[in-house]
XYZ file of C-alpha atoms in Angstrom:
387
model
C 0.000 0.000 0.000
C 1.357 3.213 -1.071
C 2.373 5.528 1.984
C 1.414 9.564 1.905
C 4.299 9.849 4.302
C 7.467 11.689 2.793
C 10.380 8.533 2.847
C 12.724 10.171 5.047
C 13.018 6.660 6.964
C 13.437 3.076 6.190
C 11.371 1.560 7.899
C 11.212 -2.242 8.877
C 8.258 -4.197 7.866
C 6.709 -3.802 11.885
C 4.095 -1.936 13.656
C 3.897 -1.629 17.189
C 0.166 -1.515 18.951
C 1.154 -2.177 22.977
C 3.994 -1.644 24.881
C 4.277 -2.563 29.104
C 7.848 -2.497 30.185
C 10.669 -3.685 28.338
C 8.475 -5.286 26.440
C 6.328 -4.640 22.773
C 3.549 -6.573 20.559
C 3.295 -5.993 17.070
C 0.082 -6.371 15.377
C 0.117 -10.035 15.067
C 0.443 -9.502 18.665
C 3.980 -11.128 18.809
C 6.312 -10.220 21.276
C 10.017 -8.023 21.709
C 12.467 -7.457 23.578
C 12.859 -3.094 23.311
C 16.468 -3.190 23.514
C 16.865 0.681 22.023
C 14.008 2.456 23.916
C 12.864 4.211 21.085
C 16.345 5.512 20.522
C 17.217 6.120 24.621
C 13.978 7.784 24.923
C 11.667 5.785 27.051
C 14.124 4.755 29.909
C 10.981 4.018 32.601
C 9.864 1.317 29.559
C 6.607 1.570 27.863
C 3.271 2.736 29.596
C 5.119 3.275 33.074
C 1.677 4.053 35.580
C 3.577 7.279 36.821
C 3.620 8.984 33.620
C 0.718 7.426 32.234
C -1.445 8.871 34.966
C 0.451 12.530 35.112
C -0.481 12.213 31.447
C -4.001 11.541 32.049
C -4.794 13.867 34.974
C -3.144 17.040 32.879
C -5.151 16.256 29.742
C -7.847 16.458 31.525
C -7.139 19.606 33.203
C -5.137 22.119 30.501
C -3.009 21.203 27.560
C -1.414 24.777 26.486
C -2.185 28.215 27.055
C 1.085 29.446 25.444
C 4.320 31.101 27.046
C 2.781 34.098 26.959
C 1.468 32.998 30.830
C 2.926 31.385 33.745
C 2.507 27.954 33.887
C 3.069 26.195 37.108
C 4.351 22.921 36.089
C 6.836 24.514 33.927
C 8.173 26.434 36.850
C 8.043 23.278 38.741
C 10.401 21.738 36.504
C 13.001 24.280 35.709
C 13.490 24.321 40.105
C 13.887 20.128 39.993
C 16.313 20.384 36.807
C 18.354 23.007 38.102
C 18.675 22.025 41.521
C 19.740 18.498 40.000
C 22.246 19.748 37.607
C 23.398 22.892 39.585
C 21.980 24.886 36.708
C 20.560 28.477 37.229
C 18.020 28.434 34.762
C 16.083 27.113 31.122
C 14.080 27.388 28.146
C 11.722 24.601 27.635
C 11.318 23.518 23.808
C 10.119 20.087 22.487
C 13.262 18.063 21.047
C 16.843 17.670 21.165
C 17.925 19.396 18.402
C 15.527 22.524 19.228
C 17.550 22.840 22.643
C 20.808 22.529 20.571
C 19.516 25.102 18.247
C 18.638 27.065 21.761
C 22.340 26.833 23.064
C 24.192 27.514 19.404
C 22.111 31.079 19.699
C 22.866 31.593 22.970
C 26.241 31.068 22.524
C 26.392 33.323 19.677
C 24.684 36.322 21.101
C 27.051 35.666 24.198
C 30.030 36.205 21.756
C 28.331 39.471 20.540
C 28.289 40.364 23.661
C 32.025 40.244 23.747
C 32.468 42.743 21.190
C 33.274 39.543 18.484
C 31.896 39.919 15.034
C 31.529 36.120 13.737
C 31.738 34.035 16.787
C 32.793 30.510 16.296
C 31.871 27.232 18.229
C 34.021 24.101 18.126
C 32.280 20.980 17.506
C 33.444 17.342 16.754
C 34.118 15.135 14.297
C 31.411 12.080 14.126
C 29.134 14.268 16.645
C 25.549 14.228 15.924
C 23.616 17.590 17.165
C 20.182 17.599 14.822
C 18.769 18.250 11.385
C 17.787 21.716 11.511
C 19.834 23.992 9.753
C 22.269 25.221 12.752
C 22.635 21.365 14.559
C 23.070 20.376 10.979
C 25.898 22.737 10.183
C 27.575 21.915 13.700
C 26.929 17.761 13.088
C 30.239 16.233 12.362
C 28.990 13.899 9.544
C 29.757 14.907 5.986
C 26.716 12.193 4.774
C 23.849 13.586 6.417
C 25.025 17.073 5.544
C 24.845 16.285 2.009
C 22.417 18.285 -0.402
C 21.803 21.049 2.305
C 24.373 23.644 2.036
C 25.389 26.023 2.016
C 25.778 25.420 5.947
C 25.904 27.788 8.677
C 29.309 29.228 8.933
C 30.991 29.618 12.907
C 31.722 26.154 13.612
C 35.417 24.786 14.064
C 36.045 20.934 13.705
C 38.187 19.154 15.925
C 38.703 15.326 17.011
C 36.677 13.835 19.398
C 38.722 12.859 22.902
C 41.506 15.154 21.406
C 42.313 17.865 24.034
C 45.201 18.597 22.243
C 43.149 19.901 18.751
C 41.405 22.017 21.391
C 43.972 23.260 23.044
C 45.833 24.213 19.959
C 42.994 26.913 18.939
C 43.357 28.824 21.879
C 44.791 31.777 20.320
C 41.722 32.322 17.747
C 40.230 35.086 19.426
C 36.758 34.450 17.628
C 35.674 30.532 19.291
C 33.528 31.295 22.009
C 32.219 27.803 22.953
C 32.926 24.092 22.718
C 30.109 22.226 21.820
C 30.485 18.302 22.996
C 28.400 15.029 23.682
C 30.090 13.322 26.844
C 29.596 9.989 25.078
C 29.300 10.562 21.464
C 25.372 8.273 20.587
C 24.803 8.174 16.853
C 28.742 8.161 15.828
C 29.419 4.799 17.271
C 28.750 5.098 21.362
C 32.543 6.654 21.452
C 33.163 7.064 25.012
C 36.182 9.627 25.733
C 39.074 9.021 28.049
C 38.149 9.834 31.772
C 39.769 13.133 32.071
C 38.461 14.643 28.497
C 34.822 16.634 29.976
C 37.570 18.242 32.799
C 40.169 18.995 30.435
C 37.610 20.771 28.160
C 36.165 22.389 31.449
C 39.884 23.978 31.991
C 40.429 24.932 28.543
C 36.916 26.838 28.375
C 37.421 28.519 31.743
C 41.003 29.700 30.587
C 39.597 31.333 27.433
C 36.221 32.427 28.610
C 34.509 29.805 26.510
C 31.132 28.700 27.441
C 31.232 24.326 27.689
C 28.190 23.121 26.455
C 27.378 19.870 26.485
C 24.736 17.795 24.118
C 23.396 15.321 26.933
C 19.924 14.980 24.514
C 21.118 11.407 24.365
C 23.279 10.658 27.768
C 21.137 12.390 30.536
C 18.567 11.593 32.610
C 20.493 8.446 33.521
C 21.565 6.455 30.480
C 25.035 6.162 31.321
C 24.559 5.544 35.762
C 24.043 9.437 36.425
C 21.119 11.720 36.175
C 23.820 13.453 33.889
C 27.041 12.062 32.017
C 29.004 15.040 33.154
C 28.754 14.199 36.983
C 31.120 11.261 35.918
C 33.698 14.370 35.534
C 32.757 16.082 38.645
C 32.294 18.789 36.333
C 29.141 21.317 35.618
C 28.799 23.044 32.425
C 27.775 26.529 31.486
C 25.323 24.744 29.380
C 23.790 21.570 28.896
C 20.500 20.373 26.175
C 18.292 17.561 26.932
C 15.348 15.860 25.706
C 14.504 12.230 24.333
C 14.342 10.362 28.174
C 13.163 13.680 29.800
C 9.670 12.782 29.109
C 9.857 9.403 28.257
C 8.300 9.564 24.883
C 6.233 13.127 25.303
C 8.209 15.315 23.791
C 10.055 17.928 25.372
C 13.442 19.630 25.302
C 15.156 21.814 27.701
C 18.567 24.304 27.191
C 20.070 25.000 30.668
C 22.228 27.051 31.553
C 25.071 28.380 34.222
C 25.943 31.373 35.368
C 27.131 34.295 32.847
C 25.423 31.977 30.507
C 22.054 32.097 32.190
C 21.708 35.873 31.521
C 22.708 35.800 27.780
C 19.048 35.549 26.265
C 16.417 37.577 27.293
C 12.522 38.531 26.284
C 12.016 38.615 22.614
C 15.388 36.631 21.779
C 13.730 32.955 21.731
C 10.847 31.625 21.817
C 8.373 27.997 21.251
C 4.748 28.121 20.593
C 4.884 24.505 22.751
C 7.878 24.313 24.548
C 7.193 23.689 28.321
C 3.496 23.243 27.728
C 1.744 21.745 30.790
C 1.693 18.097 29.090
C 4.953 17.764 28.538
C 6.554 19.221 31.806
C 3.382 17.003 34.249
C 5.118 13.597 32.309
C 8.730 14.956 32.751
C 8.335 15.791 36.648
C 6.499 12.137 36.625
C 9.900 10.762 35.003
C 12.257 13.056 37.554
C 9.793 11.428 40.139
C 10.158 7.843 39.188
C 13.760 8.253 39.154
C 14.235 9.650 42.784
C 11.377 6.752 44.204
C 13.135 3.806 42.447
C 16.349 4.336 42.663
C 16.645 3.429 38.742
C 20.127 5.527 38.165
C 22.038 3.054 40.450
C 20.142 0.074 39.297
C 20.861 0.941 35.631
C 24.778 1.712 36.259
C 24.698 -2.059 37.664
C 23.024 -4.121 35.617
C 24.793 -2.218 32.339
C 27.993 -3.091 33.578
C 26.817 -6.871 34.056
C 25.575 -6.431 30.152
C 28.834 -4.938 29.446
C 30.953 -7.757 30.981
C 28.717 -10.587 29.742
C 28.948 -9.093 26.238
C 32.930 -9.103 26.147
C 33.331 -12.544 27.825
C 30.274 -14.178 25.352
C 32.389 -12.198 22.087
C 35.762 -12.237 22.759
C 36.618 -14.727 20.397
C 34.612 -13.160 17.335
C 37.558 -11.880 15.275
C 35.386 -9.600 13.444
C 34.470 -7.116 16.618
C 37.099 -4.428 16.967
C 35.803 -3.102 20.570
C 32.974 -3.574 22.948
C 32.206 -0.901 24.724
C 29.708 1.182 27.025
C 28.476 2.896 30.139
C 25.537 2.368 31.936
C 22.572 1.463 29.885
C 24.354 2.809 26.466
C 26.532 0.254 24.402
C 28.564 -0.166 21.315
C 29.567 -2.832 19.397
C 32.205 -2.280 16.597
C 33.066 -4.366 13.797
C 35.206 -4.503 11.286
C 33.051 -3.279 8.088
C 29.387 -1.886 7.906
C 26.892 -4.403 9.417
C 22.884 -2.954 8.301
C 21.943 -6.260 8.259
C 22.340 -7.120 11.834
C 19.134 -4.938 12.582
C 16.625 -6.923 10.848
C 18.064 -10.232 12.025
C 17.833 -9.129 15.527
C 14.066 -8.462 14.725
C 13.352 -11.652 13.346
C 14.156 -12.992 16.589
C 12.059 -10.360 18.304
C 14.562 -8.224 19.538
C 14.896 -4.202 18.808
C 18.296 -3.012 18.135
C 19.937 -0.430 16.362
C 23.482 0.031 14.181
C 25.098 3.201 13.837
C 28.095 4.674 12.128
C 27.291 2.099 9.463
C 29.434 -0.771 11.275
C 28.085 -0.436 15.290
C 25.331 -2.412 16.820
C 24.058 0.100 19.513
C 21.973 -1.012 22.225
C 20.082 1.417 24.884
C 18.018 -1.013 26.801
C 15.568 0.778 29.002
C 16.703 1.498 33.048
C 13.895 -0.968 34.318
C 16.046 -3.896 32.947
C 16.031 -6.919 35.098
C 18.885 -9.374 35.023
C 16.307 -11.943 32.900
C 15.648 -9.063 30.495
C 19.703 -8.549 30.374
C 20.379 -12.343 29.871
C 17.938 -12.584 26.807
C 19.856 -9.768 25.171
C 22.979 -10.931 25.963
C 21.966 -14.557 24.436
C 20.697 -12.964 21.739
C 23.020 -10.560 20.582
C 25.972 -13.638 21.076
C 23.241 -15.863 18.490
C 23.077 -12.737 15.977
C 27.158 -12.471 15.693
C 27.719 -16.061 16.064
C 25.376 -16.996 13.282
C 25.907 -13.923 11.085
């Protein structure tokens, strides 16, 4: 049957009418294993009764009334993120890449504010950021950029977990922010050397240059912290979110830190949606959930059991080049591009994803149990093993 949607997706041949837990039914009612939570957005599993229920009470009380008003939930959320992150304030939106889009304006305006004409950002190579035009231009992936320029001008390219490339454009007088993922998502889970996110911190705080970090795909506890860069001991002057913030509602949120926090003002930004009282009731139900079940600690656990299971069931698979991961976010490298692997995994009713072309990625949502991390790991060992 011929599809009125525009083909910016292949899709698999699957449709998905239930979810409960780790767990979906297609429409021949057969059963998965949701080993990618909708891309590491719904972390509490499918139809968690907390945000179900905050759903259901606030459609039934007000949907929107528009930022033009106060709205109380939204003000209830900015006080629970920033008192979490030890952020100072934020503008609510409704994905990731409209809270990068948020912070690559804010950090322009804040080098305007310095007196500098073209302000630059440094960004990395393999990062992902978004599709609009500004996350686009600051993506560091030549293939996706392809057939949209010309590209927004102002961004610098450096290696990723290379302090050095950072360090070495110190004396160009016209960067005014580094723009970073702690754990780099859709360019092959690349996880940086331990000392990288407080390195960076340094070099911005030497040359007055905001640190802003993409956590749209790390935070709200995907790698064993509420935030990837409390693994540095480290706070940003900015850091975006979204995807696991409302576990499948959408909503997106810039913060940001001190000098930072008083960059944009009334008129600069703006969202028709952004913080509307949906989103933000299901996002305080998620920052709820977290703090009553004790999920962050359980999820840093039971990830590195998945981790360490993974590398003693492969190690012999001379076509892997590296297993890695960190809390519930994990990468498996091979040796050339793998596609394949994706629909193989479904056929035996497991959802995974590849990335980078050769990387089987796997973002299991925080509510795994060790049964739950067993099947994967079974799994995943039949996939490679019978490739």
């Amino acid at each position: 049957m011929k599809s009125n949607i525009m083909p910016t997706y292949s899709r698999l041949d699957v449709s998905f009418k239930r979810g409960d837990g780790v767990w979906l039914w297609d429409q021949d009612n057969q059963q998965y294993l949701d080993a990618l939570s909708g891309i590491a957005v719904c972390n509490l599993g499918h139809a968690h009764p907390a945000v179900c229920d905050a759903i259901a009470k606030q459609a039934g009380c007000l949907l929107h009334t528009s930022n033009l008003y106060t709205i109380d939930k939204q003000e209830q959320l900015a006080t629970r993120l920033t008192s979490l992150s030890s952020m100072d304030s934020v503008f609510f939106c409704n994905s990731g890449a409209e809270a990068n889009e948020a912070a690559i304006k804010l950090a322009r305006r804040y080098g305007h504010q310095q007196g500098i004409e073209l302000p630059k950002i440094v960004a990395m190579e393999q990062s992902f950021h978004g599709r609009t035009m500004a996350t686009l231009s600051a993506t560091g992936n030549a293939k996706i950029q392809n057939g949209f320029g010309p590209l927004l001008d102002g961004f610098v390219r450096t290696p990723f977990n290379d302090i050095e490339a950072v360090k070495a454009l110190q004396n160009d007088e016209s960067i005014v922010a580094v723009l970073v993922e702690p754990i780099q998502g859709e360019g092959g889970v690349n996880i940086p050397d331990p000392e990288y996110l407080t390195r960076l911190r340094e070099l911005c705080d030497n040359n007055h240059w905001l640190l802003m970090l993409d956590e749209i795909q790390t935070g709200m506890g995907r790698t064993g912290k509420l935030f990837a860069f409390e693994h540095a001991n480290i706070v940003p002057d900015v850091c975006t979110l979204a995807k696991a913030l409302g576990n499948g509602v959408p909503i997106g949120a810039c913060l940001a830190k001190g000098q930072a926090a008083e960059v944009l003002s009334a008129g600069m930004h703006g969202s028709t949606f952004g913080g509307n009282p949906l989103a933000c009731a299901a996002a305080l139900a998620v920052l709820d959930t977290f703090e009553t079940l004790d999920l962050i600690n359980q999820a840093a656990e039971t990830g590195q059991t998945i981790l360490q299971q993974l590398r003693e069931a492969l190690v012999n698979v001379d076509i892997i080049t590296d297993i890695r991961g960190q809390g519930m976010m994990f990468g498996i490298q091979f040796k050339q591009d793998c596609p394949e692997f994706v629909s193989k995994a479904l056929s035996m009713k497991t959802l995974i994803n590849v990335t980078a072309g050769n990387t089987i990625r796997l973002l299991p949502p925080l509510i795994f149990e060790p049964a739950h991390a067993d099947q994967l790991v079974s799994t995943i060992t039949s996939l490679v093993n019978n490739r």
